[in-house]
mmCIF file with all atom_site columns, C-alpha atoms in Angstrom:
data_model
loop_
_atom_site.group_PDB
_atom_site.id
_atom_site.type_symbol
_atom_site.label_atom_id
_atom_site.label_alt_id
_atom_site.label_comp_id
_atom_site.label_asym_id
_atom_site.label_entity_id
_atom_site.label_seq_id
_atom_site.pdbx_PDB_ins_code
_atom_site.Cartn_x
_atom_site.Cartn_y
_atom_site.Cartn_z
_atom_site.occupancy
_atom_site.B_iso_or_equiv
_atom_site.pdbx_formal_charge
_atom_site.auth_seq_id
_atom_site.auth_comp_id
_atom_site.auth_asym_id
_atom_site.auth_atom_id
_atom_site.pdbx_PDB_model_num
ATOM 1   C CA . LYS A 1 1   ? -15.412 6.401   -6.641  1.00 0.00 ? 222 LYS A CA 1
ATOM 2   C CA . ILE A 1 2   ? -15.600 7.346   -10.390 1.00 0.00 ? 223 ILE A CA 1
ATOM 3   C CA . GLU A 1 3   ? -18.384 8.700   -11.928 1.00 0.00 ? 224 GLU A CA 1
ATOM 4   C CA . VAL A 1 4   ? -19.562 6.801   -14.968 1.00 0.00 ? 225 VAL A CA 1
ATOM 5   C CA . THR A 1 5   ? -20.390 9.544   -17.956 1.00 0.00 ? 226 THR A CA 1
ATOM 6   C CA . GLU A 1 6   ? -20.583 9.511   -21.800 1.00 0.00 ? 227 GLU A CA 1
ATOM 7   C CA . ASP A 1 7   ? -17.384 13.098  -22.104 1.00 0.00 ? 228 ASP A CA 1
ATOM 8   C CA . GLN A 1 8   ? -15.375 11.773  -24.281 1.00 0.00 ? 229 GLN A CA 1
ATOM 9   C CA . ILE A 1 9   ? -14.146 10.009  -26.853 1.00 0.00 ? 230 ILE A CA 1
ATOM 10  C CA . VAL A 1 10  ? -10.700 7.483   -25.437 1.00 0.00 ? 231 VAL A CA 1
ATOM 11  C CA . LEU A 1 11  ? -8.133  5.726   -27.805 1.00 0.00 ? 232 LEU A CA 1
ATOM 12  C CA . LEU A 1 12  ? -6.221  3.500   -25.988 1.00 0.00 ? 233 LEU A CA 1
ATOM 13  C CA . ASP A 1 13  ? -2.858  3.166   -27.945 1.00 0.00 ? 234 ASP A CA 1
ATOM 14  C CA . ILE A 1 14  ? -0.349  1.281   -29.196 1.00 0.00 ? 235 ILE A CA 1
ATOM 15  C CA . CYS A 1 15  ? 3.106   1.231   -26.662 1.00 0.00 ? 236 CYS A CA 1
ATOM 16  C CA . TYR A 1 16  ? 5.859   0.132   -29.042 1.00 0.00 ? 237 TYR A CA 1
ATOM 17  C CA . ASP A 1 17  ? 8.443   -1.044  -26.237 1.00 0.00 ? 238 ASP A CA 1
ATOM 18  C CA . ASP A 1 18  ? 10.889  -3.523  -26.548 1.00 0.00 ? 239 ASP A CA 1
ATOM 19  C CA . GLN A 1 19  ? 8.496   -6.272  -25.513 1.00 0.00 ? 240 GLN A CA 1
ATOM 20  C CA . VAL A 1 20  ? 6.462   -5.599  -28.942 1.00 0.00 ? 241 VAL A CA 1
ATOM 21  C CA . ILE A 1 21  ? 9.003   -5.076  -30.625 1.00 0.00 ? 242 ILE A CA 1
ATOM 22  C CA . ALA A 1 22  ? 10.845  -8.252  -29.657 1.00 0.00 ? 243 ALA A CA 1
ATOM 23  C CA . LEU A 1 23  ? 6.848   -9.746  -30.897 1.00 0.00 ? 244 LEU A CA 1
ATOM 24  C CA . SER A 1 24  ? 6.760   -7.927  -33.621 1.00 0.00 ? 245 SER A CA 1
ATOM 25  C CA . GLY A 1 25  ? 10.273  -6.991  -35.186 1.00 0.00 ? 246 GLY A CA 1
ATOM 26  C CA . LYS A 1 26  ? 11.198  -4.459  -35.538 1.00 0.00 ? 247 LYS A CA 1
ATOM 27  C CA . PHE A 1 27  ? 8.952   -1.128  -36.858 1.00 0.00 ? 248 PHE A CA 1
ATOM 28  C CA . GLU A 1 28  ? 10.428  1.226   -39.555 1.00 0.00 ? 249 GLU A CA 1
ATOM 29  C CA . ARG A 1 29  ? 10.124  4.957   -38.485 1.00 0.00 ? 250 ARG A CA 1
ATOM 30  C CA . LYS A 1 30  ? 7.727   5.012   -42.201 1.00 0.00 ? 251 LYS A CA 1
ATOM 31  C CA . ASN A 1 31  ? 4.790   3.296   -40.783 1.00 0.00 ? 252 ASN A CA 1
ATOM 32  C CA . ILE A 1 32  ? 4.961   4.136   -37.537 1.00 0.00 ? 253 ILE A CA 1
ATOM 33  C CA . GLU A 1 33  ? 4.677   8.240   -38.422 1.00 0.00 ? 254 GLU A CA 1
ATOM 34  C CA . LYS A 1 34  ? 1.665   6.526   -41.577 1.00 0.00 ? 255 LYS A CA 1
ATOM 35  C CA . HIS A 1 35  ? 0.302   4.927   -38.422 1.00 0.00 ? 256 HIS A CA 1
ATOM 36  C CA . TYR A 1 36  ? -0.007  8.158   -36.393 1.00 0.00 ? 257 TYR A CA 1
ATOM 37  C CA . TYR A 1 37  ? -1.413  9.872   -39.361 1.00 0.00 ? 258 TYR A CA 1
ATOM 38  C CA . TYR A 1 38  ? -4.305  7.760   -39.674 1.00 0.00 ? 259 TYR A CA 1
ATOM 39  C CA . ILE A 1 39  ? -5.087  7.424   -35.666 1.00 0.00 ? 260 ILE A CA 1
ATOM 40  C CA . ASN A 1 40  ? -5.124  10.920  -36.097 1.00 0.00 ? 261 ASN A CA 1
ATOM 41  C CA . LYS A 1 41  ? -7.535  11.321  -38.252 1.00 0.00 ? 262 LYS A CA 1
ATOM 42  C CA . ILE A 1 42  ? -9.331  8.605   -37.183 1.00 0.00 ? 263 ILE A CA 1
ATOM 43  C CA . ILE A 1 43  ? -9.638  10.172  -33.888 1.00 0.00 ? 264 ILE A CA 1
ATOM 44  C CA . ASN A 1 44  ? -10.309 13.801  -34.827 1.00 0.00 ? 265 ASN A CA 1
ATOM 45  C CA . ASN A 1 45  ? -13.466 12.479  -37.362 1.00 0.00 ? 266 ASN A CA 1
ATOM 46  C CA . PHE A 1 46  ? -15.334 10.512  -34.213 1.00 0.00 ? 267 PHE A CA 1
ATOM 47  C CA . SER A 1 47  ? -14.556 13.759  -33.013 1.00 0.00 ? 268 SER A CA 1
ATOM 48  C CA . ASN A 1 48  ? -16.596 16.425  -34.632 1.00 0.00 ? 269 ASN A CA 1
ATOM 49  C CA . MET A 1 49  ? -18.688 13.810  -35.485 1.00 0.00 ? 270 MET A CA 1
ATOM 50  C CA . TYR A 1 50  ? -19.925 13.312  -31.781 1.00 0.00 ? 271 TYR A CA 1
ATOM 51  C CA . ASN A 1 51  ? -18.729 16.625  -29.739 1.00 0.00 ? 272 ASN A CA 1
ATOM 52  C CA . LYS A 1 52  ? -16.681 14.964  -27.624 1.00 0.00 ? 273 LYS A CA 1
ATOM 53  C CA . LYS A 1 53  ? -12.853 15.111  -27.264 1.00 0.00 ? 274 LYS A CA 1
ATOM 54  C CA . VAL A 1 54  ? -10.208 12.545  -27.392 1.00 0.00 ? 275 VAL A CA 1
ATOM 55  C CA . VAL A 1 55  ? -8.226  11.263  -24.481 1.00 0.00 ? 276 VAL A CA 1
ATOM 56  C CA . VAL A 1 56  ? -6.041  9.319   -25.491 1.00 0.00 ? 277 VAL A CA 1
ATOM 57  C CA . CYS A 1 57  ? -4.360  6.747   -22.795 1.00 0.00 ? 278 CYS A CA 1
ATOM 58  C CA . ILE A 1 58  ? -0.886  5.220   -22.797 1.00 0.00 ? 279 ILE A CA 1
ATOM 59  C CA . HIS A 1 59  ? 0.927   1.668   -21.262 1.00 0.00 ? 280 HIS A CA 1
ATOM 60  C CA . PRO A 1 60  ? 2.792   2.755   -18.072 1.00 0.00 ? 281 PRO A CA 1
ATOM 61  C CA . LYS A 1 61  ? 5.813   1.215   -20.434 1.00 0.00 ? 282 LYS A CA 1
ATOM 62  C CA . ASP A 1 62  ? 5.086   4.104   -22.911 1.00 0.00 ? 283 ASP A CA 1
ATOM 63  C CA . ASN A 1 63  ? 7.068   7.480   -23.461 1.00 0.00 ? 284 ASN A CA 1
ATOM 64  C CA . LEU A 1 64  ? 5.087   9.477   -22.699 1.00 0.00 ? 285 LEU A CA 1
ATOM 65  C CA . LYS A 1 65  ? 6.151   12.606  -24.510 1.00 0.00 ? 286 LYS A CA 1
ATOM 66  C CA . LEU A 1 66  ? 7.557   11.137  -27.858 1.00 0.00 ? 287 LEU A CA 1
ATOM 67  C CA . LYS A 1 67  ? 3.271   10.195  -27.249 1.00 0.00 ? 288 LYS A CA 1
ATOM 68  C CA . LYS A 1 68  ? 2.422   14.521  -27.182 1.00 0.00 ? 289 LYS A CA 1
ATOM 69  C CA . LYS A 1 69  ? 4.522   14.856  -30.152 1.00 0.00 ? 290 LYS A CA 1
ATOM 70  C CA . TYR A 1 70  ? 2.718   11.981  -31.913 1.00 0.00 ? 291 TYR A CA 1
ATOM 71  C CA . PHE A 1 71  ? -0.598  13.636  -31.149 1.00 0.00 ? 292 PHE A CA 1
ATOM 72  C CA . PRO A 1 72  ? -0.163  17.011  -30.392 1.00 0.00 ? 293 PRO A CA 1
ATOM 73  C CA . ASN A 1 73  ? -3.704  19.039  -30.633 1.00 0.00 ? 294 ASN A CA 1
ATOM 74  C CA . ILE A 1 74  ? -5.175  15.833  -28.076 1.00 0.00 ? 295 ILE A CA 1
ATOM 75  C CA . ASN A 1 75  ? -4.598  15.029  -24.053 1.00 0.00 ? 296 ASN A CA 1
ATOM 76  C CA . VAL A 1 76  ? -2.674  12.215  -23.787 1.00 0.00 ? 297 VAL A CA 1
ATOM 77  C CA . VAL A 1 77  ? -2.545  10.603  -19.945 1.00 0.00 ? 298 VAL A CA 1
ATOM 78  C CA . GLN A 1 78  ? -0.172  8.114   -18.507 1.00 0.00 ? 299 GLN A CA 1
ATOM 79  C CA . TYR A 1 79  ? -1.427  5.919   -15.949 1.00 0.00 ? 300 TYR A CA 1
ATOM 80  C CA . GLU A 1 80  ? -5.557  7.400   -16.474 1.00 0.00 ? 301 GLU A CA 1
ATOM 81  C CA . THR A 1 81  ? -6.651  4.535   -18.765 1.00 0.00 ? 302 THR A CA 1
ATOM 82  C CA . ARG A 1 82  ? -9.275  3.444   -15.587 1.00 0.00 ? 303 ARG A CA 1
ATOM 83  C CA . GLU A 1 83  ? -10.915 6.651   -14.482 1.00 0.00 ? 304 GLU A CA 1
ATOM 84  C CA . ASN A 1 84  ? -11.244 7.821   -18.319 1.00 0.00 ? 305 ASN A CA 1
ATOM 85  C CA . ILE A 1 85  ? -12.778 4.103   -18.995 1.00 0.00 ? 306 ILE A CA 1
ATOM 86  C CA . TYR A 1 86  ? -15.241 5.611   -16.760 1.00 0.00 ? 307 TYR A CA 1
ATOM 87  C CA . LYS A 1 87  ? -15.546 8.575   -19.014 1.00 0.00 ? 308 LYS A CA 1
ATOM 88  C CA . ALA A 1 88  ? -15.717 7.114   -22.454 1.00 0.00 ? 309 ALA A CA 1
ATOM 89  C CA . PHE A 1 89  ? -18.438 7.836   -24.435 1.00 0.00 ? 310 PHE A CA 1
ATOM 90  C CA . ILE A 1 90  ? -16.733 5.325   -27.549 1.00 0.00 ? 311 ILE A CA 1
ATOM 91  C CA . VAL A 1 91  ? -13.871 3.104   -26.583 1.00 0.00 ? 312 VAL A CA 1
ATOM 92  C CA . LEU A 1 92  ? -10.362 3.171   -29.459 1.00 0.00 ? 313 LEU A CA 1
ATOM 93  C CA . SER A 1 93  ? -8.913  0.499   -29.499 1.00 0.00 ? 314 SER A CA 1
ATOM 94  C CA . PHE A 1 94  ? -5.950  -1.873  -30.220 1.00 0.00 ? 315 PHE A CA 1
ATOM 95  C CA . GLY A 1 95  ? -6.339  -4.511  -28.577 1.00 0.00 ? 316 GLY A CA 1
ATOM 96  C CA . SER A 1 96  ? -5.395  -3.228  -25.402 1.00 0.00 ? 317 SER A CA 1
ATOM 97  C CA . SER A 1 97  ? -6.289  -5.635  -21.990 1.00 0.00 ? 318 SER A CA 1
ATOM 98  C CA . ALA A 1 98  ? -7.806  -2.419  -20.723 1.00 0.00 ? 319 ALA A CA 1
ATOM 99  C CA . LEU A 1 99  ? -10.533 -3.244  -22.614 1.00 0.00 ? 320 LEU A CA 1
ATOM 100 C CA . ILE A 1 100 ? -12.524 -4.973  -19.473 1.00 0.00 ? 321 ILE A CA 1
ATOM 101 C CA . ASP A 1 101 ? -13.677 -2.501  -17.746 1.00 0.00 ? 322 ASP A CA 1
ATOM 102 C CA . ALA A 1 102 ? -14.847 -1.082  -21.170 1.00 0.00 ? 323 ALA A CA 1
ATOM 103 C CA . ILE A 1 103 ? -16.665 -4.229  -21.058 1.00 0.00 ? 324 ILE A CA 1
ATOM 104 C CA . LEU A 1 104 ? -17.688 -4.559  -17.275 1.00 0.00 ? 325 LEU A CA 1
ATOM 105 C CA . LEU A 1 105 ? -18.865 -0.592  -18.272 1.00 0.00 ? 326 LEU A CA 1
ATOM 106 C CA . LYS A 1 106 ? -21.046 -2.009  -20.907 1.00 0.00 ? 327 LYS A CA 1
ATOM 107 C CA . LYS A 1 107 ? -18.950 0.492   -23.229 1.00 0.00 ? 328 LYS A CA 1
ATOM 108 C CA . ARG A 1 108 ? -19.224 0.981   -27.853 1.00 0.00 ? 329 ARG A CA 1
ATOM 109 C CA . ILE A 1 109 ? -15.620 -0.218  -28.275 1.00 0.00 ? 330 ILE A CA 1
ATOM 110 C CA . LEU A 1 110 ? -14.574 -0.190  -31.864 1.00 0.00 ? 331 LEU A CA 1
ATOM 111 C CA . THR A 1 111 ? -11.206 -1.980  -32.618 1.00 0.00 ? 332 THR A CA 1
ATOM 112 C CA . LEU A 1 112 ? -8.600  -0.376  -34.720 1.00 0.00 ? 333 LEU A CA 1
ATOM 113 C CA . PHE A 1 113 ? -6.375  -2.119  -36.843 1.00 0.00 ? 334 PHE A CA 1
ATOM 114 C CA . SER A 1 114 ? -3.454  -1.175  -38.717 1.00 0.00 ? 335 SER A CA 1
ATOM 115 C CA . ASN A 1 115 ? -1.312  -2.284  -41.627 1.00 0.00 ? 336 ASN A CA 1
ATOM 116 C CA . PHE A 1 116 ? 1.387   -0.241  -39.740 1.00 0.00 ? 337 PHE A CA 1
ATOM 117 C CA . SER A 1 117 ? 1.123   -2.197  -36.682 1.00 0.00 ? 338 SER A CA 1
ATOM 118 C CA . GLY A 1 118 ? 2.501   -5.302  -36.587 1.00 0.00 ? 339 GLY A CA 1
ATOM 119 C CA . LYS A 1 119 ? 0.755   -8.584  -36.464 1.00 0.00 ? 340 LYS A CA 1
ATOM 120 C CA . ASN A 1 120 ? 0.471   -9.169  -33.021 1.00 0.00 ? 341 ASN A CA 1
ATOM 121 C CA . PHE A 1 121 ? -1.136  -5.841  -32.800 1.00 0.00 ? 342 PHE A CA 1
ATOM 122 C CA . CYS A 1 122 ? -4.017  -7.141  -35.314 1.00 0.00 ? 343 CYS A CA 1
ATOM 123 C CA . TYR A 1 123 ? -4.217  -10.991 -34.150 1.00 0.00 ? 344 TYR A CA 1
ATOM 124 C CA . ILE A 1 124 ? -5.481  -9.452  -30.545 1.00 0.00 ? 345 ILE A CA 1
ATOM 125 C CA . GLY A 1 125 ? -7.442  -7.639  -31.687 1.00 0.00 ? 346 GLY A CA 1
ATOM 126 C CA . GLN A 1 126 ? -8.928  -9.985  -34.156 1.00 0.00 ? 347 GLN A CA 1
ATOM 127 C CA . ASN A 1 127 ? -9.035  -12.482 -30.380 1.00 0.00 ? 348 ASN A CA 1
ATOM 128 C CA . TYR A 1 128 ? -11.336 -9.376  -28.356 1.00 0.00 ? 349 TYR A CA 1
ATOM 129 C CA . VAL A 1 129 ? -13.533 -8.661  -32.332 1.00 0.00 ? 350 VAL A CA 1
ATOM 130 C CA . ASN A 1 130 ? -14.769 -12.929 -32.636 1.00 0.00 ? 351 ASN A CA 1
ATOM 131 C CA . LYS A 1 131 ? -14.238 -13.323 -28.632 1.00 0.00 ? 352 LYS A CA 1
ATOM 132 C CA . VAL A 1 132 ? -16.038 -10.566 -28.053 1.00 0.00 ? 353 VAL A CA 1
ATOM 133 C CA . GLY A 1 133 ? -17.841 -9.797  -31.193 1.00 0.00 ? 354 GLY A CA 1
ATOM 134 C CA . LEU A 1 134 ? -16.945 -6.012  -31.006 1.00 0.00 ? 355 LEU A CA 1
ATOM 135 C CA . LEU A 1 135 ? -16.982 -3.777  -34.548 1.00 0.00 ? 356 LEU A CA 1
ATOM 136 C CA . TYR A 1 136 ? -14.065 -2.662  -36.239 1.00 0.00 ? 357 TYR A CA 1
ATOM 137 C CA . MET A 1 137 ? -11.984 -0.970  -38.875 1.00 0.00 ? 358 MET A CA 1
ATOM 138 C CA . ASN A 1 138 ? -9.003  -0.497  -40.524 1.00 0.00 ? 359 ASN A CA 1
ATOM 139 C CA . ILE A 1 139 ? -7.537  2.951   -40.032 1.00 0.00 ? 360 ILE A CA 1
ATOM 140 C CA . GLU A 1 140 ? -6.535  3.906   -43.634 1.00 0.00 ? 361 GLU A CA 1
ATOM 141 C CA . GLU A 1 141 ? -10.598 3.490   -43.871 1.00 0.00 ? 362 GLU A CA 1
ATOM 142 C CA . GLU A 1 142 ? -12.322 6.614   -44.999 1.00 0.00 ? 363 GLU A CA 1
ATOM 143 C CA . ILE A 1 143 ? -14.701 6.642   -42.469 1.00 0.00 ? 364 ILE A CA 1
ATOM 144 C CA . LYS A 1 144 ? -18.415 6.878   -44.076 1.00 0.00 ? 365 LYS A CA 1
ATOM 145 C CA . ILE A 1 145 ? -21.194 6.549   -41.888 1.00 0.00 ? 366 ILE A CA 1
ATOM 146 C CA . ASP A 1 146 ? -23.746 7.622   -40.332 1.00 0.00 ? 367 ASP A CA 1
ATOM 147 C CA . GLN A 1 147 ? -23.199 8.698   -36.861 1.00 0.00 ? 368 GLN A CA 1
ATOM 148 C CA . ASP A 1 148 ? -26.657 6.689   -35.791 1.00 0.00 ? 369 ASP A CA 1
ATOM 149 C CA . LYS A 1 149 ? -26.424 3.846   -36.810 1.00 0.00 ? 370 LYS A CA 1
ATOM 150 C CA . PHE A 1 150 ? -23.272 2.953   -35.868 1.00 0.00 ? 371 PHE A CA 1
ATOM 151 C CA . LEU A 1 151 ? -23.694 4.039   -32.388 1.00 0.00 ? 372 LEU A CA 1
ATOM 152 C CA . SER A 1 152 ? -26.450 1.844   -32.967 1.00 0.00 ? 373 SER A CA 1
ATOM 153 C CA . LYS A 1 153 ? -23.901 -1.337  -33.693 1.00 0.00 ? 374 LYS A CA 1
ATOM 154 C CA . LEU A 1 154 ? -22.237 -0.633  -31.243 1.00 0.00 ? 375 LEU A CA 1
ATOM 155 C CA . ASP A 1 155 ? -24.560 -0.763  -29.058 1.00 0.00 ? 376 ASP A CA 1
ATOM 156 C CA . GLU A 1 156 ? -26.117 -3.460  -30.469 1.00 0.00 ? 377 GLU A CA 1
ATOM 157 C CA . ALA A 1 157 ? -22.563 -5.484  -30.118 1.00 0.00 ? 378 ALA A CA 1
ATOM 158 C CA . LYS A 1 158 ? -22.963 -4.474  -26.095 1.00 0.00 ? 379 LYS A CA 1
ATOM 159 C CA . GLU A 1 159 ? -25.099 -7.369  -25.449 1.00 0.00 ? 380 GLU A CA 1
ATOM 160 C CA . ASN A 1 160 ? -22.429 -10.376 -26.434 1.00 0.00 ? 381 ASN A CA 1
ATOM 161 C CA . TYR A 1 161 ? -20.853 -8.619  -23.805 1.00 0.00 ? 382 TYR A CA 1
ATOM 162 C CA . PRO A 1 162 ? -22.697 -10.802 -21.067 1.00 0.00 ? 383 PRO A CA 1
ATOM 163 C CA . ASN A 1 163 ? -21.126 -13.578 -22.713 1.00 0.00 ? 384 ASN A CA 1
ATOM 164 C CA . TYR A 1 164 ? -17.784 -13.055 -22.526 1.00 0.00 ? 385 TYR A CA 1
ATOM 165 C CA . ILE A 1 165 ? -17.729 -11.719 -19.323 1.00 0.00 ? 386 ILE A CA 1
ATOM 166 C CA . LYS A 1 166 ? -19.191 -15.233 -17.681 1.00 0.00 ? 387 LYS A CA 1
ATOM 167 C CA . SER A 1 167 ? -16.737 -16.656 -20.781 1.00 0.00 ? 388 SER A CA 1
ATOM 168 C CA . TYR A 1 168 ? -13.602 -15.135 -19.848 1.00 0.00 ? 389 TYR A CA 1
ATOM 169 C CA . ILE A 1 169 ? -13.620 -12.319 -17.328 1.00 0.00 ? 390 ILE A CA 1
ATOM 170 C CA . ALA A 1 170 ? -16.026 -14.135 -13.922 1.00 0.00 ? 391 ALA A CA 1
ATOM 171 C CA . PRO A 1 171 ? -16.159 -17.518 -14.997 1.00 0.00 ? 392 PRO A CA 1
ATOM 172 C CA . ASP A 1 172 ? -17.207 -18.590 -11.548 1.00 0.00 ? 393 ASP A CA 1
ATOM 173 C CA . GLY A 1 173 ? -19.435 -16.229 -11.200 1.00 0.00 ? 394 GLY A CA 1
ATOM 174 C CA . ASP A 1 174 ? -19.939 -13.502 -8.192  1.00 0.00 ? 395 ASP A CA 1
ATOM 175 C CA . ASN A 1 175 ? -17.162 -15.695 -6.289  1.00 0.00 ? 396 ASN A CA 1
ATOM 176 C CA . ILE A 1 176 ? -13.716 -13.787 -5.684  1.00 0.00 ? 397 ILE A CA 1
ATOM 177 C CA . GLY A 1 177 ? -10.654 -15.197 -7.505  1.00 0.00 ? 398 GLY A CA 1
ATOM 178 C CA . TYR A 1 178 ? -8.733  -14.861 -4.661  1.00 0.00 ? 399 TYR A CA 1
ATOM 179 C CA . GLU A 1 179 ? -11.168 -16.548 -1.881  1.00 0.00 ? 400 GLU A CA 1
ATOM 180 C CA . LYS A 1 180 ? -11.008 -19.473 -4.418  1.00 0.00 ? 401 LYS A CA 1
ATOM 181 C CA . ILE A 1 181 ? -7.158  -19.698 -4.183  1.00 0.00 ? 402 ILE A CA 1
ATOM 182 C CA . ILE A 1 182 ? -7.360  -20.123 -0.658  1.00 0.00 ? 403 ILE A CA 1
ATOM 183 C CA . LYS A 1 183 ? -10.206 -22.355 -0.930  1.00 0.00 ? 404 LYS A CA 1
ATOM 184 C CA . THR A 1 184 ? -8.533  -25.039 -3.433  1.00 0.00 ? 405 THR A CA 1
ATOM 185 C CA . LEU A 1 185 ? -5.490  -24.195 -1.550  1.00 0.00 ? 406 LEU A CA 1
ATOM 186 C CA . LYS A 1 186 ? -6.898  -25.496 1.473   1.00 0.00 ? 407 LYS A CA 1
ATOM 187 C CA . GLU A 1 187 ? -8.731  -28.288 -0.074  1.00 0.00 ? 408 GLU A CA 1
ATOM 188 C CA . ARG A 1 188 ? -5.349  -29.617 -1.749  1.00 0.00 ? 409 ARG A CA 1
ATOM 189 C CA . PHE A 1 189 ? -2.955  -29.228 0.776   1.00 0.00 ? 410 PHE A CA 1
ATOM 190 C CA . PHE A 1 190 ? -3.886  -28.576 4.810   1.00 0.00 ? 411 PHE A CA 1
ATOM 191 C CA . HIS A 1 191 ? -7.204  -30.932 5.049   1.00 0.00 ? 412 HIS A CA 1
#
C-alpha cells in the first residue's frame, strides 16, 4: 500500500530507445542536448515556484546512468514510477502510458511538448490533451504564469478525468478485465 501525497513534482521522461528511433527517426545529438536543457529549466522553475523537489522517472528500457548525466542535480529513478506518481503534486509528461495511474489518482497533469523529441511524442502527448483535456506547454516557452491560477487550471482539468476513465480505462464499469475475458470465453466456446 502506497500513501497518496503531494510531496514532489514528477517528470515522466522520454525514452530514446531503439523502438522510439524506429518510429520517430534518428535524433541528432544537438537536439537531444537542447531538449534536456529546456526540460531542466522547466522542472527547476516548477520546483522553485512550488517549493517541491523533482523526481524524474525513466522507462524500464532507458539508460539510468545516461539520464543521471542529463539531470545532474535531480533524483532520477527507474522501476519506481507508480510509487512516485502516488507522491506527485504535479505530473509532467510527454505522453507516457504511466499517466493512467495519475489520472486514476486524480493528480494534476501537465503535458509537455518538445520540438526536439520527434513527431511521435508530440502525437501521443496531443492525444492525451485531446481525450483527457489536459493542459499543455512547449518546453521552450518561458514560464510566465500565476502559480495559483495555474494550479486552478490544472485542478479544473481533473474534472475531465471521470469521462476518460469511463471511456478508456474502465469502459465496463467495475467489472474486472480478466473476469470478463473468462466469462466471454466460456460463453463463446464452452456452452
